[in-house]
GROMACS .gro file of C-alpha atoms in nm:
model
  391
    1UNK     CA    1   0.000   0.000   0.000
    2UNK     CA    2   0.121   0.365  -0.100
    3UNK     CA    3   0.173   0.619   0.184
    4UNK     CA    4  -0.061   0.898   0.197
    5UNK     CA    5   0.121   1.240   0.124
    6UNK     CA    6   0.021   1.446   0.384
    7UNK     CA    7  -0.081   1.786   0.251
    8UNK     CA    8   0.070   2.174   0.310
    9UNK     CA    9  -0.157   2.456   0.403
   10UNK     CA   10  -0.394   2.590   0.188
   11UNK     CA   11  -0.256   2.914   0.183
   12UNK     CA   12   0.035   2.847   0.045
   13UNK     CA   13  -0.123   2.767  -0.294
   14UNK     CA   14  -0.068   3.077  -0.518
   15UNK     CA   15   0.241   3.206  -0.344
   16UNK     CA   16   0.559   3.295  -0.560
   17UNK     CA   17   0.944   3.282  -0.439
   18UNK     CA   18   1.069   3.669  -0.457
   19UNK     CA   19   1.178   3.709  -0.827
   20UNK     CA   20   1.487   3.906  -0.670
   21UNK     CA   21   1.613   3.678  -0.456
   22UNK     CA   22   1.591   3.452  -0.724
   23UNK     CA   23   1.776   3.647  -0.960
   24UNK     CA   24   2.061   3.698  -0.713
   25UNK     CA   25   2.153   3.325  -0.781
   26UNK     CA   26   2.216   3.446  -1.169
   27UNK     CA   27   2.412   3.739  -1.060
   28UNK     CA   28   2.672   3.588  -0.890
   29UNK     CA   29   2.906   3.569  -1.153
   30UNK     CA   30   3.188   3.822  -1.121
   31UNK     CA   31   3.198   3.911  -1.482
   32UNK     CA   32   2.750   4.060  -1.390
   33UNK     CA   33   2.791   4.420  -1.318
   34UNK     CA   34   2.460   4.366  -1.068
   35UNK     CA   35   2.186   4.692  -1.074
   36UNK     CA   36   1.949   4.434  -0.931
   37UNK     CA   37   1.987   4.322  -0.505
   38UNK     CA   38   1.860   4.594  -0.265
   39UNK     CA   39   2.162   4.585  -0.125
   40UNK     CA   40   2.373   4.827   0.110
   41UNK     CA   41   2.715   4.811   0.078
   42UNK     CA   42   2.911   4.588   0.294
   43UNK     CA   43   3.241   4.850   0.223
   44UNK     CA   44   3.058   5.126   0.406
   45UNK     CA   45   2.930   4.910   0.695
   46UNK     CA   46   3.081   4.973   1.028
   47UNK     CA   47   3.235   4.653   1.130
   48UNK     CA   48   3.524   4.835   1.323
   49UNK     CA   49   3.313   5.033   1.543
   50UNK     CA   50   3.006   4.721   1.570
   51UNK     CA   51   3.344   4.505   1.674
   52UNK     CA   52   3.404   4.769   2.000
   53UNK     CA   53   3.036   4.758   2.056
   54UNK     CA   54   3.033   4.388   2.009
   55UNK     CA   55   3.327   4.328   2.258
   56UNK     CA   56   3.169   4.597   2.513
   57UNK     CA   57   2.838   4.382   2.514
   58UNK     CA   58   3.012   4.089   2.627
   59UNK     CA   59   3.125   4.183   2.895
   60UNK     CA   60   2.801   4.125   3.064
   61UNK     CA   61   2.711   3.771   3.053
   62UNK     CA   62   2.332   3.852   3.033
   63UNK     CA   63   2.365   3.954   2.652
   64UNK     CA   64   2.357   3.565   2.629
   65UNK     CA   65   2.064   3.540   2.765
   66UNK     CA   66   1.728   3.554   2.641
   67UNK     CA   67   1.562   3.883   2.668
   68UNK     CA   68   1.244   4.061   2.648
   69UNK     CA   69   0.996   3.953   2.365
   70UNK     CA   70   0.904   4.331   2.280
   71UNK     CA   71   1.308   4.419   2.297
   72UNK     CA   72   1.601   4.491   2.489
   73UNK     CA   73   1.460   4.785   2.719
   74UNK     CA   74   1.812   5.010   2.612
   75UNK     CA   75   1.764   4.963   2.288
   76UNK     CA   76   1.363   5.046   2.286
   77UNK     CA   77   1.427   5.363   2.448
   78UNK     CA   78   1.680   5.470   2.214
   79UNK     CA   79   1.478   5.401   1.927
   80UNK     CA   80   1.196   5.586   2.138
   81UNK     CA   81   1.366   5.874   2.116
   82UNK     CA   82   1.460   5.840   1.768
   83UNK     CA   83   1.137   5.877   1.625
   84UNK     CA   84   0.997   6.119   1.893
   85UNK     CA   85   1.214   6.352   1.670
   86UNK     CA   86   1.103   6.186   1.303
   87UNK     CA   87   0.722   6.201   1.436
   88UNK     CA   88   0.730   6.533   1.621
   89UNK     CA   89   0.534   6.374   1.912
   90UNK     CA   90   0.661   6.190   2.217
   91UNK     CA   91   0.709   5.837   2.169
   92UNK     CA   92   0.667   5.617   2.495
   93UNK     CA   93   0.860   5.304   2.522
   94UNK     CA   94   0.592   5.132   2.502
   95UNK     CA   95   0.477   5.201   2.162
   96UNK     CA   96   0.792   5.032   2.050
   97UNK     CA   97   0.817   4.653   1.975
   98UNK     CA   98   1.187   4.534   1.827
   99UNK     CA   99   1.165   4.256   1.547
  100UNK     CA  100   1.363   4.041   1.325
  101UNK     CA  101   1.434   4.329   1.093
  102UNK     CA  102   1.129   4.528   0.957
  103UNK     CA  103   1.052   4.221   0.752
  104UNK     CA  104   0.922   4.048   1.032
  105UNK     CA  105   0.746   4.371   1.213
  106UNK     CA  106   0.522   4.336   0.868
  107UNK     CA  107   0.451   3.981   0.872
  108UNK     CA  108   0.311   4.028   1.242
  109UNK     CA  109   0.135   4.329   1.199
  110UNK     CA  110  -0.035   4.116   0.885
  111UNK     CA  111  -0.177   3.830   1.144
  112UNK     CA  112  -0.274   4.125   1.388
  113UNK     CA  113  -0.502   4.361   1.114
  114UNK     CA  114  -0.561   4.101   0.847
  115UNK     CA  115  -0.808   3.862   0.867
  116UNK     CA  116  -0.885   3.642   0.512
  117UNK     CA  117  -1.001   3.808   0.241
  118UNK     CA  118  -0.958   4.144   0.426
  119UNK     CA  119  -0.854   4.407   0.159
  120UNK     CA  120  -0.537   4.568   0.162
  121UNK     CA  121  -0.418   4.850  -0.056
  122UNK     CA  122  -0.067   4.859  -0.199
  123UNK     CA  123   0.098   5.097  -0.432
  124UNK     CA  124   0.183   5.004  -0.764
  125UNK     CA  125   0.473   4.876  -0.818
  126UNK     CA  126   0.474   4.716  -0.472
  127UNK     CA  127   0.709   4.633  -0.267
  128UNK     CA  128   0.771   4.249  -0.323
  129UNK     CA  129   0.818   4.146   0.074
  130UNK     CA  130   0.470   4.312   0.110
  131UNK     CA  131   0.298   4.154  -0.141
  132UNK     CA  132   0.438   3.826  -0.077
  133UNK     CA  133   0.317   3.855   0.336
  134UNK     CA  134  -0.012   4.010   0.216
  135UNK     CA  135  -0.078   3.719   0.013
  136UNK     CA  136   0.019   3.472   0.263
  137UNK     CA  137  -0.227   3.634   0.505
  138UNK     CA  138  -0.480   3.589   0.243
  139UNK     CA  139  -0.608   3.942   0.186
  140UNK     CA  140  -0.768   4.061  -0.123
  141UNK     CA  141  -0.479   4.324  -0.248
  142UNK     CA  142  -0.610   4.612  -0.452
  143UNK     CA  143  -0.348   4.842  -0.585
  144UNK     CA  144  -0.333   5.226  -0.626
  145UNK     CA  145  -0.071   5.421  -0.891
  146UNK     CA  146   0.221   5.551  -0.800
  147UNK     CA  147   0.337   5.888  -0.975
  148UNK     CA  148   0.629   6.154  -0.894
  149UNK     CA  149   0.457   6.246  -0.574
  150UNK     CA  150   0.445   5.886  -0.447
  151UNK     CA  151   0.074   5.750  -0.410
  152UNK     CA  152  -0.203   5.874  -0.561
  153UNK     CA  153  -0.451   5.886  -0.282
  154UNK     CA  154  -0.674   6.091  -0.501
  155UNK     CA  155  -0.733   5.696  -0.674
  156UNK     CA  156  -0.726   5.585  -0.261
  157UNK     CA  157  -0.999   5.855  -0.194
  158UNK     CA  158  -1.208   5.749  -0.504
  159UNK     CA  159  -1.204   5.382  -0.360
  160UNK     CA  160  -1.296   5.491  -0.030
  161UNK     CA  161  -1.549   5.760  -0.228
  162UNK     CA  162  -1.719   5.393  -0.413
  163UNK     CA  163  -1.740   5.166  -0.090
  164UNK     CA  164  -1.401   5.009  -0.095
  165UNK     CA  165  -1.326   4.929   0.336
  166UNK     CA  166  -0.963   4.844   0.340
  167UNK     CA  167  -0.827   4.701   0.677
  168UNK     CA  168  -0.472   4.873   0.570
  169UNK     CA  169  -0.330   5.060   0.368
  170UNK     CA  170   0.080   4.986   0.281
  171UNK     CA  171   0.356   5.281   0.206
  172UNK     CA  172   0.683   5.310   0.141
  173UNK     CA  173   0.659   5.703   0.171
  174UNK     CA  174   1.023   5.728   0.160
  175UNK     CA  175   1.259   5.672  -0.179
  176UNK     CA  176   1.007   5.411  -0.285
  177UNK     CA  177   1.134   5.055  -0.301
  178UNK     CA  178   1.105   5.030  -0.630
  179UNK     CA  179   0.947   5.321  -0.743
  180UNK     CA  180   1.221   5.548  -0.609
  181UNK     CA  181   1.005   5.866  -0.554
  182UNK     CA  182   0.897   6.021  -0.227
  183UNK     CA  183   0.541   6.061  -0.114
  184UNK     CA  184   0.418   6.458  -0.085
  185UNK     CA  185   0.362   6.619   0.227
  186UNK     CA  186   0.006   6.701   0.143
  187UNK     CA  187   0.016   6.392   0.015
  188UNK     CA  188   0.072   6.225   0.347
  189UNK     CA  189  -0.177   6.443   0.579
  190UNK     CA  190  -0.460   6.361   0.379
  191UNK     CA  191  -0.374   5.957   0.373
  192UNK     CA  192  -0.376   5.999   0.780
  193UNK     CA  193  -0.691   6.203   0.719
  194UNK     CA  194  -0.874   5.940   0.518
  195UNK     CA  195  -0.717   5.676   0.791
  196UNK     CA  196  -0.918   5.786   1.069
  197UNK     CA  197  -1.218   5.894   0.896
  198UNK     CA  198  -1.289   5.587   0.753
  199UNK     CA  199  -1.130   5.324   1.021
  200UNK     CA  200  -0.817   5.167   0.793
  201UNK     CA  201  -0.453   5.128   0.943
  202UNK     CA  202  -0.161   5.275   0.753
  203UNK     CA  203   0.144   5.110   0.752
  204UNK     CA  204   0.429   5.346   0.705
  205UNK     CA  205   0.694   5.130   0.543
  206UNK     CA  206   0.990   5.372   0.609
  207UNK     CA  207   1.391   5.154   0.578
  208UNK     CA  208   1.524   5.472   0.355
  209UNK     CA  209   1.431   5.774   0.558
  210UNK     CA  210   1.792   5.837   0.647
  211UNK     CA  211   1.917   5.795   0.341
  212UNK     CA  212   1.793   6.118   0.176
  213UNK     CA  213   2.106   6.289  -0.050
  214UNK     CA  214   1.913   6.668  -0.126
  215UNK     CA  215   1.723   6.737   0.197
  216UNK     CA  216   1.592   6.548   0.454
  217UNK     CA  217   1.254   6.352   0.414
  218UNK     CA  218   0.928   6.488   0.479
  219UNK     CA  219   0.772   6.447   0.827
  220UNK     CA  220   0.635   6.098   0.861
  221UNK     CA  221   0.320   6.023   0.775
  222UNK     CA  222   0.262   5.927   1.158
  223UNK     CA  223   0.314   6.320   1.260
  224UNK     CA  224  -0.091   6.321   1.149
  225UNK     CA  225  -0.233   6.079   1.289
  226UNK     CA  226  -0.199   5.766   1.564
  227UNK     CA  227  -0.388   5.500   1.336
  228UNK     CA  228  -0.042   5.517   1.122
  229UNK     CA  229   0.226   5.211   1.177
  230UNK     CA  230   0.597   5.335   1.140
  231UNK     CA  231   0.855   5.081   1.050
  232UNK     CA  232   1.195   5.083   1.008
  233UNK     CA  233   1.543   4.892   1.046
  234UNK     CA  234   1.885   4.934   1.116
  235UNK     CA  235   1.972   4.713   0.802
  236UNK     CA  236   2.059   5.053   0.514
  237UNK     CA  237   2.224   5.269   0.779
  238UNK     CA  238   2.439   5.012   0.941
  239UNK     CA  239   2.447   4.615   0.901
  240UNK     CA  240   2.156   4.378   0.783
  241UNK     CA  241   2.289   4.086   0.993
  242UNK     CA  242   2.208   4.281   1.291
  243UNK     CA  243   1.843   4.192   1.181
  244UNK     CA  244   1.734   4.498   1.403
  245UNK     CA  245   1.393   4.624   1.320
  246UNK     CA  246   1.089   4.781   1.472
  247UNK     CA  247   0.780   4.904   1.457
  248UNK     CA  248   0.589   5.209   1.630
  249UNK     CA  249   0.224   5.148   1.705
  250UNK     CA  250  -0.020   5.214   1.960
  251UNK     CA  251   0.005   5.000   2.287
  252UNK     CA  252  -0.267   4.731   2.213
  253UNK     CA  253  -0.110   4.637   1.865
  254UNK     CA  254   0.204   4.656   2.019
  255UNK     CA  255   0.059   4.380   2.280
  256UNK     CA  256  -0.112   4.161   1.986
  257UNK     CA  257   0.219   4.154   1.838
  258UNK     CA  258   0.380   4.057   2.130
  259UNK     CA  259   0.144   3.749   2.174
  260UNK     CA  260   0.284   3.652   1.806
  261UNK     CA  261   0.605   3.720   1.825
  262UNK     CA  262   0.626   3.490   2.135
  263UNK     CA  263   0.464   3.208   1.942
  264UNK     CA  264   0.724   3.266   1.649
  265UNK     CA  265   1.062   3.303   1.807
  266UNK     CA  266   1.033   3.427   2.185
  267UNK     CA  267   1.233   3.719   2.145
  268UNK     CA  268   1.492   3.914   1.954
  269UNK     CA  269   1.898   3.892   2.057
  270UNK     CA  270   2.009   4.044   2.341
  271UNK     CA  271   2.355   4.054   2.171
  272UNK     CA  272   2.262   4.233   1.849
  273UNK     CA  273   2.004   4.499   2.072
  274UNK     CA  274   2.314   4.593   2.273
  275UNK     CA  275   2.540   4.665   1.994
  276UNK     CA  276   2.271   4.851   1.832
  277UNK     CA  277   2.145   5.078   2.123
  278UNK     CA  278   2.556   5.133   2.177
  279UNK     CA  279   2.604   5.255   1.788
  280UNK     CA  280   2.235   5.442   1.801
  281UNK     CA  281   2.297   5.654   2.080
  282UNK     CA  282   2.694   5.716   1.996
  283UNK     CA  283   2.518   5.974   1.799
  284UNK     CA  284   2.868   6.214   1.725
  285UNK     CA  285   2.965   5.860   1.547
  286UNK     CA  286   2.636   5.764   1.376
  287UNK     CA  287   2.596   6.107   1.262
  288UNK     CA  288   2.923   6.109   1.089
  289UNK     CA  289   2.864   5.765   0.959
  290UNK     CA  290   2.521   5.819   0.818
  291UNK     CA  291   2.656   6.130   0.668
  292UNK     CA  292   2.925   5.939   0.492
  293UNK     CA  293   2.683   5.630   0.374
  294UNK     CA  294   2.478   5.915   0.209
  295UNK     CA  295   2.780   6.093   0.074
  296UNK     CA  296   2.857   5.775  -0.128
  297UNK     CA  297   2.503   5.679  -0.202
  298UNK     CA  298   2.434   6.023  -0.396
  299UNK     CA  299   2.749   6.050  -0.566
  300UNK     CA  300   2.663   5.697  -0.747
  301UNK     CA  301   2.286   5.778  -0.758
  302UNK     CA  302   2.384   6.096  -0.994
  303UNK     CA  303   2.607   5.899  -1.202
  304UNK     CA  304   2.367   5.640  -1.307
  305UNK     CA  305   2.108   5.897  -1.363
  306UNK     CA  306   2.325   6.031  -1.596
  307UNK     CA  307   2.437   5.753  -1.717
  308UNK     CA  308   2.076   5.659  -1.770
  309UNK     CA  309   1.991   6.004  -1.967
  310UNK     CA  310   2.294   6.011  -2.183
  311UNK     CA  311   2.304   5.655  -2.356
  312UNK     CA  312   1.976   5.624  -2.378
  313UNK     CA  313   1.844   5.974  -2.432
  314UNK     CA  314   1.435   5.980  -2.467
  315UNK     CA  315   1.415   5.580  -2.542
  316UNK     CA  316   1.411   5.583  -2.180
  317UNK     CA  317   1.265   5.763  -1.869
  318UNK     CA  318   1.404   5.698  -1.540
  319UNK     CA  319   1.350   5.895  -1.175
  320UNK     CA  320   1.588   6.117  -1.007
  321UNK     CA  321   1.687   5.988  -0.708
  322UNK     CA  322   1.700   6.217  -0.410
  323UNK     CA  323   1.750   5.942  -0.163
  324UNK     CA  324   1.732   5.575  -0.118
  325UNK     CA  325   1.858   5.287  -0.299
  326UNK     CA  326   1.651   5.270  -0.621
  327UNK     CA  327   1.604   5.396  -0.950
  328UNK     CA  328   1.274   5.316  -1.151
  329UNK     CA  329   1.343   5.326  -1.558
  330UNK     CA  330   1.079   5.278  -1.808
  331UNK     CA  331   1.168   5.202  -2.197
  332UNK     CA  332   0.902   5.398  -2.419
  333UNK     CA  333   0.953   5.178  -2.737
  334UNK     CA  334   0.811   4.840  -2.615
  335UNK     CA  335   1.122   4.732  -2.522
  336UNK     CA  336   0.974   4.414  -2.267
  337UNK     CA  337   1.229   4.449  -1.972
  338UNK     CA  338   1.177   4.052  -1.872
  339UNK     CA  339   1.293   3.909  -2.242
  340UNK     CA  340   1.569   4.102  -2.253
  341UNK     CA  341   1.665   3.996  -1.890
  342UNK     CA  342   1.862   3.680  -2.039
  343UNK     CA  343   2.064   3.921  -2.334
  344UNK     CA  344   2.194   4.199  -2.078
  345UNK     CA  345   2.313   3.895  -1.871
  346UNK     CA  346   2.517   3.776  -2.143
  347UNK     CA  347   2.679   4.097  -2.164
  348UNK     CA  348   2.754   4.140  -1.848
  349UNK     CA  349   2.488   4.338  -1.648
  350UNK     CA  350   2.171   4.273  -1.430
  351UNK     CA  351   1.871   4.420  -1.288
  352UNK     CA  352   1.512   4.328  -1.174
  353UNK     CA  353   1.207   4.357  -1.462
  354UNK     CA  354   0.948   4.561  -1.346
  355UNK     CA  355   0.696   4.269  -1.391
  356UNK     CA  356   0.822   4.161  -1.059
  357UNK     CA  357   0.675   4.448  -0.887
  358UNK     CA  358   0.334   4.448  -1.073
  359UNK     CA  359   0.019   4.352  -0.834
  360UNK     CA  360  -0.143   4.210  -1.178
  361UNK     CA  361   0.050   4.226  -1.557
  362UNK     CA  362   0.200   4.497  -1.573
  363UNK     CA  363   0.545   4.738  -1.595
  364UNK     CA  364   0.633   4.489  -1.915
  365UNK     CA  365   0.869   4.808  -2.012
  366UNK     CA  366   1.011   4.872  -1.649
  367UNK     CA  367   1.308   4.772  -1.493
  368UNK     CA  368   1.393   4.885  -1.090
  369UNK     CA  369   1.838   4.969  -1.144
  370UNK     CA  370   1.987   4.980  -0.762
  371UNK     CA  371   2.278   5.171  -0.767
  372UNK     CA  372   2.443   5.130  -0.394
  373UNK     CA  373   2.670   4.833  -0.426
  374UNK     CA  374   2.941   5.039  -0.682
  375UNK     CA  375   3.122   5.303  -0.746
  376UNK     CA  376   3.006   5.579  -1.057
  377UNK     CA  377   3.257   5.421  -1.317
  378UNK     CA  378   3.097   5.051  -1.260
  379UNK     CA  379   2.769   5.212  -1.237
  380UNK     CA  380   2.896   5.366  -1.635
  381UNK     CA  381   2.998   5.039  -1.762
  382UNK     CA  382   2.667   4.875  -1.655
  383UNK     CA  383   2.431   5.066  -1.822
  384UNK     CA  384   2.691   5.053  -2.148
  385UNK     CA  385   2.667   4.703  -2.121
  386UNK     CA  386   2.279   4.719  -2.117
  387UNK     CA  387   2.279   4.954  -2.438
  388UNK     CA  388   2.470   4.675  -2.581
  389UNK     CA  389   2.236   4.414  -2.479
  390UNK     CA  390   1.961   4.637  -2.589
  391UNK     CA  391   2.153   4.656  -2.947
   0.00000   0.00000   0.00000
């Protein structure tokens, strides 16, 4: 007699590996200039100084131990007092819950707010790690346009205006993963507006605030309004494999979270929270470093831009990048961004299609170019190598 299989949840039916992390496998090669991992660069990370805060934290034996599921208490109230100054409001300590990186801050908060076939609203292009934990949570993901202002929440407000009750709605409001553009101040007042008038959670998706090359961000969408979710990480202004993240919410989601986050992994490190609340509130130091991570960030931003503009002149349109990691590019003849994937690699240069990104079929023409991980003349060569691939 054949064994009976036994079956996976439901829920996973439907659900798609990220299309990046895929394509990092295929950009391995050392001869692949790569415009495609959201990457920082590991050059610019600080292992010197996280090595002295490293060998400081052991010196008490209780960073060994486990620790608090909502976070190391030091490193809460640092991070407290950190976004009392983004928000413009007093933060208690207890509006702050530490995660796995913001990664896992999103997949909580989706078991918290989200109950099947809830509807969520996304922009368009969408961040992949949302859409992929949105899915998984089994919402019913509607998506609204992104345009050089960030989201249109004129198209959010004619939703709301035709009977459309979303339980949240997503942003990245800062240097758009992967739309690279920045959502307006007025912009931003009148999503917490519609937020509390009609009942809906925003989830301020905010890794890139820091990062700004210009001037500084605008003022959170969270100044406006308490029914807005801020998250953010560590992982672009100093080391991913920290895997520090958070989220700021009002006490009783912080509480549901905590209930979760217990079932998932108990709690955070108490290592990696005390070298993080030690390079957070060496602020003389992070200030310098930020300022230097930014520094090298613009200077290759500009370069690919122009890079961008020169080769390829009006064939295509790409944003400017004022901050961030990202640079959206459309082709305006047709050119389809996913079958040419497979030529550019042959000569030497990567980067992600914008069909990854689309909520349905769409951004066929698109491609998302990340521009942190080398220097202007690499950054030259690459998009040479994709005019020859688009030859």
């Amino acid at each position: 007699m054949s064994p009976i299989s036994p079956a996976l949840a439901g829920k996973l039916d439907g659900l798609q590996s990220s299309a990046i992390r895929d394509l990092l496998k295929l950009t391995a090669r050392a001869d692949v200039i790569s415009l495609a991992g959201g990457l920082p660069d590991a050059a610019l990370m600080p292992r010197e100084r996280i090595a002295l805060a490293a060998q400081a934290a052991l010196g008490d034996p209780a960073v060994l131990q486990y620790t608090e599921s909502p976070g190391l208490p030091a490193l809460r109230a640092v991070i407290a007092e950190r976004e009392s100054a983004r928000i413009g409001r007093a933060v208690p300590v207890e509006e702050v819950f530490v995660t796995h990186g913001s990664q896992q801050a999103l997949s909580l908060l989706s078991e918290v707010l989200i109950d099947p076939g809830a509807l969520v609203i996304v922009e368009d292009p969408a961040y992949i790690g949302a859409l992929q934990v949105f899915r998984a949570a089994g919402a019913q993901i509607v998506a609204v346009p992104l345009d050089g202002d960030g989201m249109r929440v004129d198209v959010l407000e004619d939703l709301l205006a035709a009977g459309e009750r979303p339980a949240v709605v997503h942003t990245v409001s800062n240097f758009h993963n992967p739309g690279g553009v920045t959502l307006a101040p007025e912009r931003r007042r009148r999503l917490a507006e519609l937020a509390e008038a009609h009942g809906f959670w925003v989830i301020e998706d905010d890794p890139y605030g820091e990062l700004w090359f210009d001037q500084p961000a605008p003022a959170p969408v969270a100044t406006y309004s308490p029914q807005v979710i801020r998250l953010s990480s560590v992982s672009k202004i100093l080391a991913p494999t920290l895997r520090v993240g958070w989220l700021v919410a009002p006490d009783r989601v912080c509480r549901a979270v905590e209930l979760l986050k217990q079932g998932a992994d108990l709690c955070g490190s108490a290592l990696t929270h005390r070298i993080t609340a030690d390079l957070l509130t060496d602020t003389d130091w992070l200030t310098t470093h930020i300022d230097t991570v930014r520094t090298a960030y613009g200077a290759r931003a500009k370069s690919l831009v122009e890079a961008v503009r020169t080769t390829f002149g009006d064939r295509v349109h790409c944003t400017d990048a004022t901050g961030g990691m990202f640079v959206w590019a459309d082709f305006t003849d047709n050119t389809d961004t996913s079958a040419l994937l497979p030529t550019a690699l042959e000569s030497g240069v990567a980067y992600v299609p914008g069909a990854a990104f689309a909520v349905s079929d769409a951004y066929r023409t698109s491609m998302r170019l990340c521009f942190t991980t080398s220097d202007e003349a690499t950054l030259t060569e690459a998009v040479t190598r994709l005019a020859t691939a688009t030859r």
